[in-house]
PDB file of C-alpha atoms in Angstrom:
ATOM      1  CA  MET A   1      -0.066   0.015  -0.001  1.00  0.00           C
ATOM      2  CA  PRO A   2       1.558   3.272  -0.967  1.00  0.00           C
ATOM      3  CA  ILE A   3       2.739   5.424   1.894  1.00  0.00           C
ATOM      4  CA  ALA A   4       0.991   8.878   1.959  1.00  0.00           C
ATOM      5  CA  ARG A   5       3.076  11.854   1.974  1.00  0.00           C
ATOM      6  CA  ARG A   6       3.081  13.653   5.397  1.00  0.00           C
ATOM      7  CA  ALA A   7       3.616  17.363   5.257  1.00  0.00           C
ATOM      8  CA  ALA A   8       4.969  19.118   8.163  1.00  0.00           C
ATOM      9  CA  LEU A   9       2.783  21.986   9.347  1.00  0.00           C
ATOM     10  CA  ALA A  10       5.112  23.922  11.586  1.00  0.00           C
ATOM     11  CA  LEU A  11       3.850  27.241  12.970  1.00  0.00           C
ATOM     12  CA  PRO A  12       5.974  29.670  14.815  1.00  0.00           C
ATOM     13  CA  LEU A  13       4.525  31.197  17.965  1.00  0.00           C
ATOM     14  CA  ALA A  14       4.813  34.510  16.379  1.00  0.00           C
ATOM     15  CA  ALA A  15       2.167  33.498  13.942  1.00  0.00           C
ATOM     16  CA  LEU A  16      -0.504  33.668  16.818  1.00  0.00           C
ATOM     17  CA  GLY A  17      -0.412  37.483  16.332  1.00  0.00           C
ATOM     18  CA  ARG A  18       0.785  38.471  19.893  1.00  0.00           C
ATOM     19  CA  PRO A  19       4.130  39.630  21.437  1.00  0.00           C
ATOM     20  CA  ALA A  20       6.412  36.768  22.195  1.00  0.00           C
ATOM     21  CA  ALA A  21       6.604  37.869  25.770  1.00  0.00           C
ATOM     22  CA  ALA A  22       2.858  37.541  26.131  1.00  0.00           C
ATOM     23  CA  GLN A  23       1.300  34.312  27.511  1.00  0.00           C
ATOM     24  CA  ALA A  24       1.003  31.711  24.815  1.00  0.00           C
ATOM     25  CA  TRP A  25      -2.276  30.049  24.025  1.00  0.00           C
ATOM     26  CA  PRO A  26      -3.705  27.964  25.698  1.00  0.00           C
ATOM     27  CA  PRO A  27      -3.891  29.897  28.952  1.00  0.00           C
ATOM     28  CA  ARG A  28      -5.219  26.837  30.849  1.00  0.00           C
ATOM     29  CA  PRO A  29      -5.752  23.137  30.192  1.00  0.00           C
ATOM     30  CA  PRO A  30      -8.206  22.549  27.354  1.00  0.00           C
ATOM     31  CA  ARG A  31     -10.708  19.776  27.766  1.00  0.00           C
ATOM     32  CA  LEU A  32     -11.411  16.992  25.144  1.00  0.00           C
ATOM     33  CA  VAL A  33     -15.090  15.902  25.261  1.00  0.00           C
ATOM     34  CA  VAL A  34     -15.425  12.332  24.182  1.00  0.00           C
ATOM     35  CA  PRO A  35     -18.963  11.315  23.357  1.00  0.00           C
ATOM     36  CA  TYR A  36     -18.422   7.721  24.120  1.00  0.00           C
ATOM     37  CA  ALA A  37     -18.062   5.746  27.396  1.00  0.00           C
ATOM     38  CA  PRO A  38     -14.586   5.176  28.755  1.00  0.00           C
ATOM     39  CA  GLY A  39     -12.694   2.049  28.021  1.00  0.00           C
ATOM     40  CA  GLY A  40     -13.455   1.482  24.221  1.00  0.00           C
ATOM     41  CA  LEU A  41     -11.192   2.006  21.329  1.00  0.00           C
ATOM     42  CA  THR A  42     -12.443   5.592  20.772  1.00  0.00           C
ATOM     43  CA  ASP A  43     -11.656   6.447  24.392  1.00  0.00           C
ATOM     44  CA  ILE A  44      -8.273   4.956  23.994  1.00  0.00           C
ATOM     45  CA  LEU A  45      -7.515   7.049  20.952  1.00  0.00           C
ATOM     46  CA  ALA A  46      -8.831  10.120  22.672  1.00  0.00           C
ATOM     47  CA  ARG A  47      -6.521   9.822  25.545  1.00  0.00           C
ATOM     48  CA  ALA A  48      -3.506   9.117  23.414  1.00  0.00           C
ATOM     49  CA  LEU A  49      -4.414  12.280  21.543  1.00  0.00           C
ATOM     50  CA  ALA A  50      -4.943  14.201  24.708  1.00  0.00           C
ATOM     51  CA  ALA A  51      -1.552  13.171  25.892  1.00  0.00           C
ATOM     52  CA  GLY A  52       0.204  14.068  22.521  1.00  0.00           C
ATOM     53  CA  LEU A  53      -1.645  17.389  22.226  1.00  0.00           C
ATOM     54  CA  GLY A  54      -0.723  18.269  25.898  1.00  0.00           C
ATOM     55  CA  ALA A  55       2.906  17.663  25.107  1.00  0.00           C
ATOM     56  CA  GLN A  56       2.628  19.928  21.971  1.00  0.00           C
ATOM     57  CA  LEU A  57       0.625  22.698  23.711  1.00  0.00           C
ATOM     58  CA  GLY A  58       2.500  22.799  27.016  1.00  0.00           C
ATOM     59  CA  GLN A  59      -0.786  22.307  28.909  1.00  0.00           C
ATOM     60  CA  GLN A  60      -2.502  19.082  29.971  1.00  0.00           C
ATOM     61  CA  VAL A  61      -5.472  18.214  27.814  1.00  0.00           C
ATOM     62  CA  VAL A  62      -8.186  16.804  30.174  1.00  0.00           C
ATOM     63  CA  VAL A  63     -10.460  14.075  28.810  1.00  0.00           C
ATOM     64  CA  GLU A  64     -14.137  14.223  29.607  1.00  0.00           C
ATOM     65  CA  ASN A  65     -16.372  11.405  28.672  1.00  0.00           C
ATOM     66  CA  ARG A  66     -19.901  12.499  27.846  1.00  0.00           C
ATOM     67  CA  PRO A  67     -21.507   9.488  26.293  1.00  0.00           C
ATOM     68  CA  GLY A  68     -25.139   9.151  25.216  1.00  0.00           C
ATOM     69  CA  ALA A  69     -27.724   9.817  22.416  1.00  0.00           C
ATOM     70  CA  ASN A  70     -25.417   8.434  19.644  1.00  0.00           C
ATOM     71  CA  THR A  71     -22.759  11.254  20.415  1.00  0.00           C
ATOM     72  CA  ILE A  72     -25.390  13.958  20.381  1.00  0.00           C
ATOM     73  CA  ILE A  73     -24.915  14.854  24.046  1.00  0.00           C
ATOM     74  CA  GLY A  74     -21.142  15.396  23.784  1.00  0.00           C
ATOM     75  CA  ALA A  75     -21.200  17.026  20.319  1.00  0.00           C
ATOM     76  CA  GLY A  76     -24.068  19.389  21.411  1.00  0.00           C
ATOM     77  CA  ALA A  77     -21.955  20.483  24.444  1.00  0.00           C
ATOM     78  CA  VAL A  78     -18.955  21.360  22.383  1.00  0.00           C
ATOM     79  CA  ALA A  79     -21.069  23.100  19.829  1.00  0.00           C
ATOM     80  CA  GLN A  80     -22.469  25.409  22.387  1.00  0.00           C
ATOM     81  CA  ALA A  81     -19.165  26.043  24.235  1.00  0.00           C
ATOM     82  CA  ALA A  82     -17.272  29.218  24.315  1.00  0.00           C
ATOM     83  CA  PRO A  83     -15.278  29.655  21.001  1.00  0.00           C
ATOM     84  CA  ASP A  84     -11.994  30.013  22.668  1.00  0.00           C
ATOM     85  CA  GLY A  85     -10.453  26.690  21.505  1.00  0.00           C
ATOM     86  CA  LEU A  86     -10.339  25.303  24.999  1.00  0.00           C
ATOM     87  CA  THR A  87     -13.235  22.838  24.515  1.00  0.00           C
ATOM     88  CA  LEU A  88     -12.524  20.177  21.895  1.00  0.00           C
ATOM     89  CA  LEU A  89     -14.611  17.354  20.545  1.00  0.00           C
ATOM     90  CA  MET A  90     -13.526  13.813  19.713  1.00  0.00           C
ATOM     91  CA  ALA A  91     -15.383  14.081  16.478  1.00  0.00           C
ATOM     92  CA  SER A  92     -16.512  11.302  14.128  1.00  0.00           C
ATOM     93  CA  GLY A  93     -18.575  10.661  11.095  1.00  0.00           C
ATOM     94  CA  ALA A  94     -21.456  10.009  13.311  1.00  0.00           C
ATOM     95  CA  SER A  95     -21.386  13.395  15.098  1.00  0.00           C
ATOM     96  CA  THR A  96     -20.708  15.523  12.033  1.00  0.00           C
ATOM     97  CA  VAL A  97     -22.115  13.787   9.089  1.00  0.00           C
ATOM     98  CA  LEU A  98     -24.526  10.906   9.834  1.00  0.00           C
ATOM     99  CA  ASN A  99     -26.476  12.357  12.772  1.00  0.00           C
ATOM    100  CA  PRO A 100     -27.690  15.533  10.738  1.00  0.00           C
ATOM    101  CA  LEU A 101     -28.769  13.050   8.030  1.00  0.00           C
ATOM    102  CA  LEU A 102     -30.563  10.609  10.413  1.00  0.00           C
ATOM    103  CA  TYR A 103     -32.180  12.777  13.122  1.00  0.00           C
ATOM    104  CA  ARG A 104     -34.720  15.580  13.036  1.00  0.00           C
ATOM    105  CA  GLN A 105     -34.247  18.710  15.200  1.00  0.00           C
ATOM    106  CA  LEU A 106     -30.778  18.181  16.577  1.00  0.00           C
ATOM    107  CA  PRO A 107     -29.691  20.461  19.302  1.00  0.00           C
ATOM    108  CA  TYR A 108     -26.868  21.662  17.123  1.00  0.00           C
ATOM    109  CA  ASP A 109     -26.251  22.253  13.458  1.00  0.00           C
ATOM    110  CA  ALA A 110     -23.014  20.289  12.665  1.00  0.00           C
ATOM    111  CA  ALA A 111     -22.171  22.321   9.527  1.00  0.00           C
ATOM    112  CA  ARG A 112     -22.831  25.740  11.280  1.00  0.00           C
ATOM    113  CA  ASP A 113     -21.701  25.147  14.750  1.00  0.00           C
ATOM    114  CA  LEU A 114     -18.713  22.748  14.590  1.00  0.00           C
ATOM    115  CA  LEU A 115     -15.472  22.914  12.678  1.00  0.00           C
ATOM    116  CA  VAL A 116     -13.356  19.762  12.112  1.00  0.00           C
ATOM    117  CA  VAL A 117      -9.696  20.889  12.510  1.00  0.00           C
ATOM    118  CA  GLY A 118      -8.261  17.477  11.822  1.00  0.00           C
ATOM    119  CA  ILE A 119      -9.155  13.950  10.523  1.00  0.00           C
ATOM    120  CA  VAL A 120      -6.922  11.832  12.744  1.00  0.00           C
ATOM    121  CA  VAL A 121      -7.798   8.196  11.821  1.00  0.00           C
ATOM    122  CA  GLU A 122      -9.767   6.230   9.420  1.00  0.00           C
ATOM    123  CA  THR A 123     -11.148   2.852  10.444  1.00  0.00           C
ATOM    124  CA  PRO A 124     -11.304   0.454   7.461  1.00  0.00           C
ATOM    125  CA  LEU A 125     -14.017  -2.075   7.181  1.00  0.00           C
ATOM    126  CA  VAL A 126     -13.849  -5.638   5.801  1.00  0.00           C
ATOM    127  CA  MET A 127     -16.484  -7.730   4.002  1.00  0.00           C
ATOM    128  CA  VAL A 128     -16.388 -11.014   5.755  1.00  0.00           C
ATOM    129  CA  VAL A 129     -18.402 -14.235   5.307  1.00  0.00           C
ATOM    130  CA  PRO A 130     -18.459 -17.512   7.262  1.00  0.00           C
ATOM    131  CA  PRO A 131     -16.072 -20.139   5.845  1.00  0.00           C
ATOM    132  CA  GLY A 132     -18.920 -22.432   5.066  1.00  0.00           C
ATOM    133  CA  LEU A 133     -20.511 -20.059   2.522  1.00  0.00           C
ATOM    134  CA  PRO A 134     -19.395 -21.292  -1.049  1.00  0.00           C
ATOM    135  CA  VAL A 135     -17.984 -17.967  -2.267  1.00  0.00           C
ATOM    136  CA  ARG A 136     -14.348 -16.764  -2.242  1.00  0.00           C
ATOM    137  CA  SER A 137     -14.648 -13.394  -4.052  1.00  0.00           C
ATOM    138  CA  VAL A 138     -16.994 -10.388  -4.295  1.00  0.00           C
ATOM    139  CA  ALA A 139     -18.023 -11.584  -7.789  1.00  0.00           C
ATOM    140  CA  GLU A 140     -18.967 -15.069  -6.469  1.00  0.00           C
ATOM    141  CA  PHE A 141     -20.886 -13.486  -3.534  1.00  0.00           C
ATOM    142  CA  ILE A 142     -22.950 -11.213  -5.945  1.00  0.00           C
ATOM    143  CA  ALA A 143     -23.689 -14.328  -7.961  1.00  0.00           C
ATOM    144  CA  HIS A 144     -24.737 -16.231  -4.874  1.00  0.00           C
ATOM    145  CA  ALA A 145     -26.944 -13.470  -3.630  1.00  0.00           C
ATOM    146  CA  LYS A 146     -28.648 -12.991  -6.930  1.00  0.00           C
ATOM    147  CA  ALA A 147     -29.443 -16.631  -7.320  1.00  0.00           C
ATOM    148  CA  ARG A 148     -31.657 -16.449  -4.162  1.00  0.00           C
ATOM    149  CA  PRO A 149     -35.067 -14.914  -4.621  1.00  0.00           C
ATOM    150  CA  ASP A 150     -34.833 -13.160  -1.260  1.00  0.00           C
ATOM    151  CA  GLY A 151     -31.155 -12.416  -1.376  1.00  0.00           C
ATOM    152  CA  VAL A 152     -29.095 -13.019   1.749  1.00  0.00           C
ATOM    153  CA  ASN A 153     -28.961 -11.613   5.261  1.00  0.00           C
ATOM    154  CA  TYR A 154     -26.232  -9.251   6.680  1.00  0.00           C
ATOM    155  CA  ALA A 155     -25.388  -8.574  10.200  1.00  0.00           C
ATOM    156  CA  SER A 156     -25.286  -5.072  11.573  1.00  0.00           C
ATOM    157  CA  VAL A 157     -25.384  -3.374  15.084  1.00  0.00           C
ATOM    158  CA  GLY A 158     -28.361  -0.943  14.452  1.00  0.00           C
ATOM    159  CA  LEU A 159     -29.742   1.462  12.066  1.00  0.00           C
ATOM    160  CA  GLY A 160     -27.840   4.315  10.555  1.00  0.00           C
ATOM    161  CA  ASN A 161     -24.391   3.010  11.754  1.00  0.00           C
ATOM    162  CA  PRO A 162     -21.427   2.698   9.275  1.00  0.00           C
ATOM    163  CA  ILE A 163     -21.672  -1.101   9.353  1.00  0.00           C
ATOM    164  CA  GLN A 164     -25.243  -0.979   8.099  1.00  0.00           C
ATOM    165  CA  LEU A 165     -24.585   1.842   5.718  1.00  0.00           C
ATOM    166  CA  ALA A 166     -21.475   0.139   4.115  1.00  0.00           C
ATOM    167  CA  ALA A 167     -23.634  -2.911   3.395  1.00  0.00           C
ATOM    168  CA  GLU A 168     -26.444  -0.921   1.878  1.00  0.00           C
ATOM    169  CA  LEU A 169     -23.961   1.039  -0.298  1.00  0.00           C
ATOM    170  CA  PHE A 170     -22.664  -2.229  -1.461  1.00  0.00           C
ATOM    171  CA  ALA A 171     -26.173  -3.692  -2.087  1.00  0.00           C
ATOM    172  CA  MET A 172     -27.045  -0.521  -4.164  1.00  0.00           C
ATOM    173  CA  GLY A 173     -23.828  -0.778  -6.247  1.00  0.00           C
ATOM    174  CA  ALA A 174     -23.959  -4.462  -6.863  1.00  0.00           C
ATOM    175  CA  GLY A 175     -27.787  -4.625  -7.444  1.00  0.00           C
ATOM    176  CA  VAL A 176     -28.269  -7.439  -4.850  1.00  0.00           C
ATOM    177  CA  PRO A 177     -31.044  -7.803  -2.261  1.00  0.00           C
ATOM    178  CA  LEU A 178     -29.658  -7.803   1.288  1.00  0.00           C
ATOM    179  CA  THR A 179     -31.665  -8.038   4.520  1.00  0.00           C
ATOM    180  CA  ASN A 180     -30.426  -6.309   7.735  1.00  0.00           C
ATOM    181  CA  VAL A 181     -30.316  -8.487  10.834  1.00  0.00           C
ATOM    182  CA  VAL A 182     -29.710  -6.268  13.873  1.00  0.00           C
ATOM    183  CA  TYR A 183     -27.727  -7.502  16.772  1.00  0.00           C
ATOM    184  CA  PRO A 184     -26.969  -5.607  20.094  1.00  0.00           C
ATOM    185  CA  GLY A 185     -23.242  -5.281  19.424  1.00  0.00           C
ATOM    186  CA  SER A 186     -20.289  -6.543  17.370  1.00  0.00           C
ATOM    187  CA  ALA A 187     -19.568  -9.610  19.523  1.00  0.00           C
ATOM    188  CA  PRO A 188     -22.999 -11.149  19.073  1.00  0.00           C
ATOM    189  CA  ALA A 189     -23.068 -10.184  15.380  1.00  0.00           C
ATOM    190  CA  LEU A 190     -19.826 -11.860  14.672  1.00  0.00           C
ATOM    191  CA  LEU A 191     -20.861 -14.836  16.568  1.00  0.00           C
ATOM    192  CA  ALA A 192     -24.016 -15.177  14.477  1.00  0.00           C
ATOM    193  CA  LEU A 193     -21.900 -14.757  11.292  1.00  0.00           C
ATOM    194  CA  THR A 194     -19.387 -17.444  12.304  1.00  0.00           C
ATOM    195  CA  ALA A 195     -22.459 -19.694  13.046  1.00  0.00           C
ATOM    196  CA  GLY A 196     -23.944 -19.102   9.532  1.00  0.00           C
ATOM    197  CA  GLU A 197     -27.031 -17.400  10.883  1.00  0.00           C
ATOM    198  CA  VAL A 198     -26.247 -14.555   8.503  1.00  0.00           C
ATOM    199  CA  GLN A 199     -24.279 -14.656   5.340  1.00  0.00           C
ATOM    200  CA  VAL A 200     -22.103 -11.527   5.453  1.00  0.00           C
ATOM    201  CA  MET A 201     -21.018  -8.521   7.535  1.00  0.00           C
ATOM    202  CA  PHE A 202     -19.095  -5.297   6.727  1.00  0.00           C
ATOM    203  CA  ASP A 203     -17.187  -5.175  10.059  1.00  0.00           C
ATOM    204  CA  VAL A 204     -14.540  -2.942  11.643  1.00  0.00           C
ATOM    205  CA  ILE A 205     -11.345  -4.538  10.724  1.00  0.00           C
ATOM    206  CA  GLY A 206      -9.869  -4.393  14.172  1.00  0.00           C
ATOM    207  CA  THR A 207     -12.704  -6.789  15.536  1.00  0.00           C
ATOM    208  CA  SER A 208     -12.766  -9.200  12.662  1.00  0.00           C
ATOM    209  CA  LEU A 209      -9.032  -9.461  12.030  1.00  0.00           C
ATOM    210  CA  PRO A 210      -8.316 -12.175  14.753  1.00  0.00           C
ATOM    211  CA  GLN A 211     -11.131 -14.345  13.340  1.00  0.00           C
ATOM    212  CA  ILE A 212      -9.898 -14.018   9.851  1.00  0.00           C
ATOM    213  CA  ARG A 213      -6.374 -14.887  10.874  1.00  0.00           C
ATOM    214  CA  GLU A 214      -7.836 -18.016  12.708  1.00  0.00           C
ATOM    215  CA  GLY A 215      -9.977 -19.114   9.905  1.00  0.00           C
ATOM    216  CA  ARG A 216     -13.284 -18.524  11.560  1.00  0.00           C
ATOM    217  CA  LEU A 217     -14.091 -15.999   8.983  1.00  0.00           C
ATOM    218  CA  ARG A 218     -13.196 -15.352   5.260  1.00  0.00           C
ATOM    219  CA  ALA A 219     -12.350 -11.856   4.094  1.00  0.00           C
ATOM    220  CA  LEU A 220     -13.613 -11.140   0.518  1.00  0.00           C
ATOM    221  CA  ALA A 221     -12.590  -7.451   0.267  1.00  0.00           C
ATOM    222  CA  VAL A 222     -11.820  -4.410   2.170  1.00  0.00           C
ATOM    223  CA  THR A 223     -13.817  -1.133   1.947  1.00  0.00           C
ATOM    224  CA  THR A 224     -10.870   1.349   1.437  1.00  0.00           C
ATOM    225  CA  ARG A 225      -9.457   2.890  -1.643  1.00  0.00           C
ATOM    226  CA  GLU A 226      -6.246   0.909  -1.440  1.00  0.00           C
ATOM    227  CA  ARG A 227      -5.355  -2.450  -0.022  1.00  0.00           C
ATOM    228  CA  LEU A 228      -4.341  -2.728   3.549  1.00  0.00           C
ATOM    229  CA  ALA A 229      -0.989  -3.753   4.924  1.00  0.00           C
ATOM    230  CA  VAL A 230      -2.492  -5.984   7.429  1.00  0.00           C
ATOM    231  CA  LEU A 231      -4.455  -7.959   4.677  1.00  0.00           C
ATOM    232  CA  PRO A 232      -2.228  -7.457   1.612  1.00  0.00           C
ATOM    233  CA  ASP A 233      -3.802 -10.314  -0.343  1.00  0.00           C
ATOM    234  CA  VAL A 234      -7.363  -9.170   0.140  1.00  0.00           C
ATOM    235  CA  PRO A 235      -8.595  -6.881  -2.664  1.00  0.00           C
ATOM    236  CA  THR A 236     -10.615  -3.656  -2.303  1.00  0.00           C
ATOM    237  CA  ILE A 237     -14.276  -3.728  -3.118  1.00  0.00           C
ATOM    238  CA  ALA A 238     -13.631  -1.016  -5.930  1.00  0.00           C
ATOM    239  CA  GLU A 239     -11.139  -3.390  -7.763  1.00  0.00           C
ATOM    240  CA  SER A 240     -13.541  -6.276  -7.296  1.00  0.00           C
ATOM    241  CA  GLY A 241     -16.125  -4.882  -9.646  1.00  0.00           C
ATOM    242  CA  LEU A 242     -17.550  -1.781  -7.947  1.00  0.00           C
ATOM    243  CA  PRO A 243     -15.474   1.086  -9.014  1.00  0.00           C
ATOM    244  CA  GLY A 244     -15.585   4.011  -6.580  1.00  0.00           C
ATOM    245  CA  TYR A 245     -16.773   2.083  -3.712  1.00  0.00           C
ATOM    246  CA  GLN A 246     -15.418   3.438  -0.364  1.00  0.00           C
ATOM    247  CA  ALA A 247     -16.750   3.047   3.243  1.00  0.00           C
ATOM    248  CA  THR A 248     -14.689   3.862   6.320  1.00  0.00           C
ATOM    249  CA  THR A 249     -15.416   5.458   9.580  1.00  0.00           C
ATOM    250  CA  TRP A 250     -13.143   8.268  10.971  1.00  0.00           C
ATOM    251  CA  PHE A 251     -12.227  10.102  14.136  1.00  0.00           C
ATOM    252  CA  GLY A 252     -10.771  13.577  14.474  1.00  0.00           C
ATOM    253  CA  ILE A 253     -10.913  16.710  16.455  1.00  0.00           C
ATOM    254  CA  ALA A 254     -13.595  19.443  16.220  1.00  0.00           C
ATOM    255  CA  VAL A 255     -14.114  22.799  17.912  1.00  0.00           C
ATOM    256  CA  PRO A 256     -16.898  25.508  17.926  1.00  0.00           C
ATOM    257  CA  ARG A 257     -16.727  27.124  14.395  1.00  0.00           C
ATOM    258  CA  ALA A 258     -16.187  30.611  15.701  1.00  0.00           C
ATOM    259  CA  VAL A 259     -12.700  29.852  17.264  1.00  0.00           C
ATOM    260  CA  PRO A 260     -10.302  32.571  16.003  1.00  0.00           C
ATOM    261  CA  GLU A 261      -7.972  31.630  13.323  1.00  0.00           C
ATOM    262  CA  PRO A 262      -4.758  32.011  15.205  1.00  0.00           C
ATOM    263  CA  VAL A 263      -6.024  29.468  17.776  1.00  0.00           C
ATOM    264  CA  LEU A 264      -7.072  27.157  14.923  1.00  0.00           C
ATOM    265  CA  ALA A 265      -3.544  27.347  13.510  1.00  0.00           C
ATOM    266  CA  ARG A 266      -1.987  26.436  16.761  1.00  0.00           C
ATOM    267  CA  LEU A 267      -4.343  23.526  17.191  1.00  0.00           C
ATOM    268  CA  ARG A 268      -3.712  22.341  13.596  1.00  0.00           C
ATOM    269  CA  THR A 269       0.010  22.471  14.171  1.00  0.00           C
ATOM    270  CA  ALA A 270      -0.095  20.596  17.418  1.00  0.00           C
ATOM    271  CA  LEU A 271      -2.431  17.899  15.881  1.00  0.00           C
ATOM    272  CA  ALA A 272      -0.373  17.437  12.824  1.00  0.00           C
ATOM    273  CA  ALA A 273       2.720  16.830  15.053  1.00  0.00           C
ATOM    274  CA  VAL A 274       0.928  14.059  17.043  1.00  0.00           C
ATOM    275  CA  GLN A 275      -0.321  12.550  13.801  1.00  0.00           C
ATOM    276  CA  GLN A 276       3.226  12.217  12.333  1.00  0.00           C
ATOM    277  CA  GLU A 277       4.628  10.640  15.546  1.00  0.00           C
ATOM    278  CA  PRO A 278       5.952   7.119  14.469  1.00  0.00           C
ATOM    279  CA  GLU A 279       4.871   5.515  17.824  1.00  0.00           C
ATOM    280  CA  PHE A 280       1.495   7.011  17.597  1.00  0.00           C
ATOM    281  CA  VAL A 281       0.977   5.724  13.939  1.00  0.00           C
ATOM    282  CA  ARG A 282       2.299   2.178  14.815  1.00  0.00           C
ATOM    283  CA  ARG A 283       0.245   1.884  18.052  1.00  0.00           C
ATOM    284  CA  PHE A 284      -2.987   2.452  16.173  1.00  0.00           C
ATOM    285  CA  ALA A 285      -2.102   0.517  13.068  1.00  0.00           C
ATOM    286  CA  ASP A 286      -1.853  -2.473  15.303  1.00  0.00           C
ATOM    287  CA  LEU A 287      -5.398  -1.888  16.431  1.00  0.00           C
ATOM    288  CA  GLY A 288      -6.640  -1.561  12.935  1.00  0.00           C
ATOM    289  CA  LEU A 289      -6.823   2.264  12.666  1.00  0.00           C
ATOM    290  CA  ALA A 290      -5.177   4.057   9.754  1.00  0.00           C
ATOM    291  CA  VAL A 291      -3.611   7.291  11.089  1.00  0.00           C
ATOM    292  CA  GLN A 292      -4.127   9.972   8.433  1.00  0.00           C
ATOM    293  CA  PRO A 293      -1.627  12.454   7.139  1.00  0.00           C
ATOM    294  CA  PRO A 294      -2.544  16.140   8.124  1.00  0.00           C
ATOM    295  CA  ARG A 295      -4.911  17.788   5.746  1.00  0.00           C
ATOM    296  CA  GLU A 296      -5.376  21.434   4.993  1.00  0.00           C
ATOM    297  CA  ALA A 297      -8.701  23.117   5.925  1.00  0.00           C
ATOM    298  CA  ALA A 298      -9.978  23.055   2.395  1.00  0.00           C
ATOM    299  CA  ALA A 299      -9.222  19.328   2.005  1.00  0.00           C
ATOM    300  CA  ILE A 300     -11.103  18.595   5.329  1.00  0.00           C
ATOM    301  CA  GLU A 301     -14.194  20.375   4.057  1.00  0.00           C
ATOM    302  CA  ALA A 302     -14.001  18.514   0.665  1.00  0.00           C
ATOM    303  CA  TYR A 303     -13.642  15.252   2.520  1.00  0.00           C
ATOM    304  CA  LEU A 304     -16.782  15.995   4.727  1.00  0.00           C
ATOM    305  CA  ALA A 305     -18.826  17.180   1.627  1.00  0.00           C
ATOM    306  CA  GLU A 306     -17.932  13.793  -0.080  1.00  0.00           C
ATOM    307  CA  GLU A 307     -19.081  11.960   3.068  1.00  0.00           C
ATOM    308  CA  ARG A 308     -22.377  13.777   3.166  1.00  0.00           C
ATOM    309  CA  LEU A 309     -23.036  13.113  -0.460  1.00  0.00           C
ATOM    310  CA  ARG A 310     -22.245   9.405  -0.212  1.00  0.00           C
ATOM    311  CA  TRP A 311     -24.222   8.611   2.869  1.00  0.00           C
ATOM    312  CA  GLY A 312     -27.013  11.053   2.209  1.00  0.00           C
ATOM    313  CA  GLY A 313     -27.623   9.186  -0.990  1.00  0.00           C
ATOM    314  CA  VAL A 314     -27.729   5.748   0.777  1.00  0.00           C
ATOM    315  CA  ILE A 315     -29.976   7.196   3.677  1.00  0.00           C
ATOM    316  CA  ARG A 316     -32.449   8.744   1.384  1.00  0.00           C
ATOM    317  CA  ALA A 317     -32.639   5.756  -1.074  1.00  0.00           C
ATOM    318  CA  LYS A 318     -33.129   3.297   1.778  1.00  0.00           C
ATOM    319  CA  GLY A 319     -35.480   5.598   3.746  1.00  0.00           C
ATOM    320  CA  ILE A 320     -33.420   5.281   6.969  1.00  0.00           C
ATOM    321  CA  SER A 321     -34.473   7.609   9.738  1.00  0.00           C
ATOM    322  CA  LEU A 322     -33.908   7.695  13.543  1.00  0.00           C
ATOM    323  CA  GLY A 323     -36.665  10.239  14.106  1.00  0.00           C
ATOM    324  CA  ALA A 324     -36.324  13.024  16.574  1.00  0.00           C
ATOM    325  CA  ALA A 325     -33.095  13.483  18.442  1.00  0.00           C
ATOM    326  CA  PRO A 326     -33.249  11.729  21.908  1.00  0.00           C
TER     327      PRO A 326
END
């Protein structure tokens, strides 16, 4: 897999527009709001980011877990915070892209109120089937599904999540009927898949990889633009007959949109330094996360626009709605 060019984004303190003798920003410890419960992979990523940012900024970054309502509680708190750059959000596709498409009357407007200052990691998905299913490629799977009047069943962990949306995007592109079977989490979904209760799942690679390596699941393709170093012999869905197919989840840092540009520049510089630390990259690669090279502000906005276009099309076509925000 080609190694992306990582551009250094160094920013001297003078660029903050204040005398060198003045107190540098941040004047006190920023807080990083994590809209997920402690202990999960997102929380682990957030705490590693907080440590790295703290070292770059010269102030401890305090992690504050505010889980609930599919990230709405935490994202809403940051959207309504003072625009001084001292309140950060552990942002994701859910909080900035999917929730505005899935819910009515959110307590915040993601496009108006939040600004993503960095895309830190992408989480690849992998298309997996039980070893007893007589298919060994995407083309064979499509033929298998089309040969059955009702198609086949896929496992997901709920409506409107990336695992479901990746499957529905595939179904639309391949022209095959797939039926969603919802499980209360990844563990029971994978258990049902290995038992053959469902025929396919588009799972986060970090949870499926051990079972792929042990032969309990068969990987047909990955959902990224390029092949993955951890599964070099597994093709992408795009190269398997569905050109342009891509489905990943992502996590990054967002702030209230009105944060002043000098503060944004300082944050971007600190975040870029963390993203380019070899140990940070290696640690999360081992967990199935692809640390991203720093992006310029315009590239981030283009990335988010592409995500809204892709998932908005799937959500509208399939009539997926989660109703009023909880």
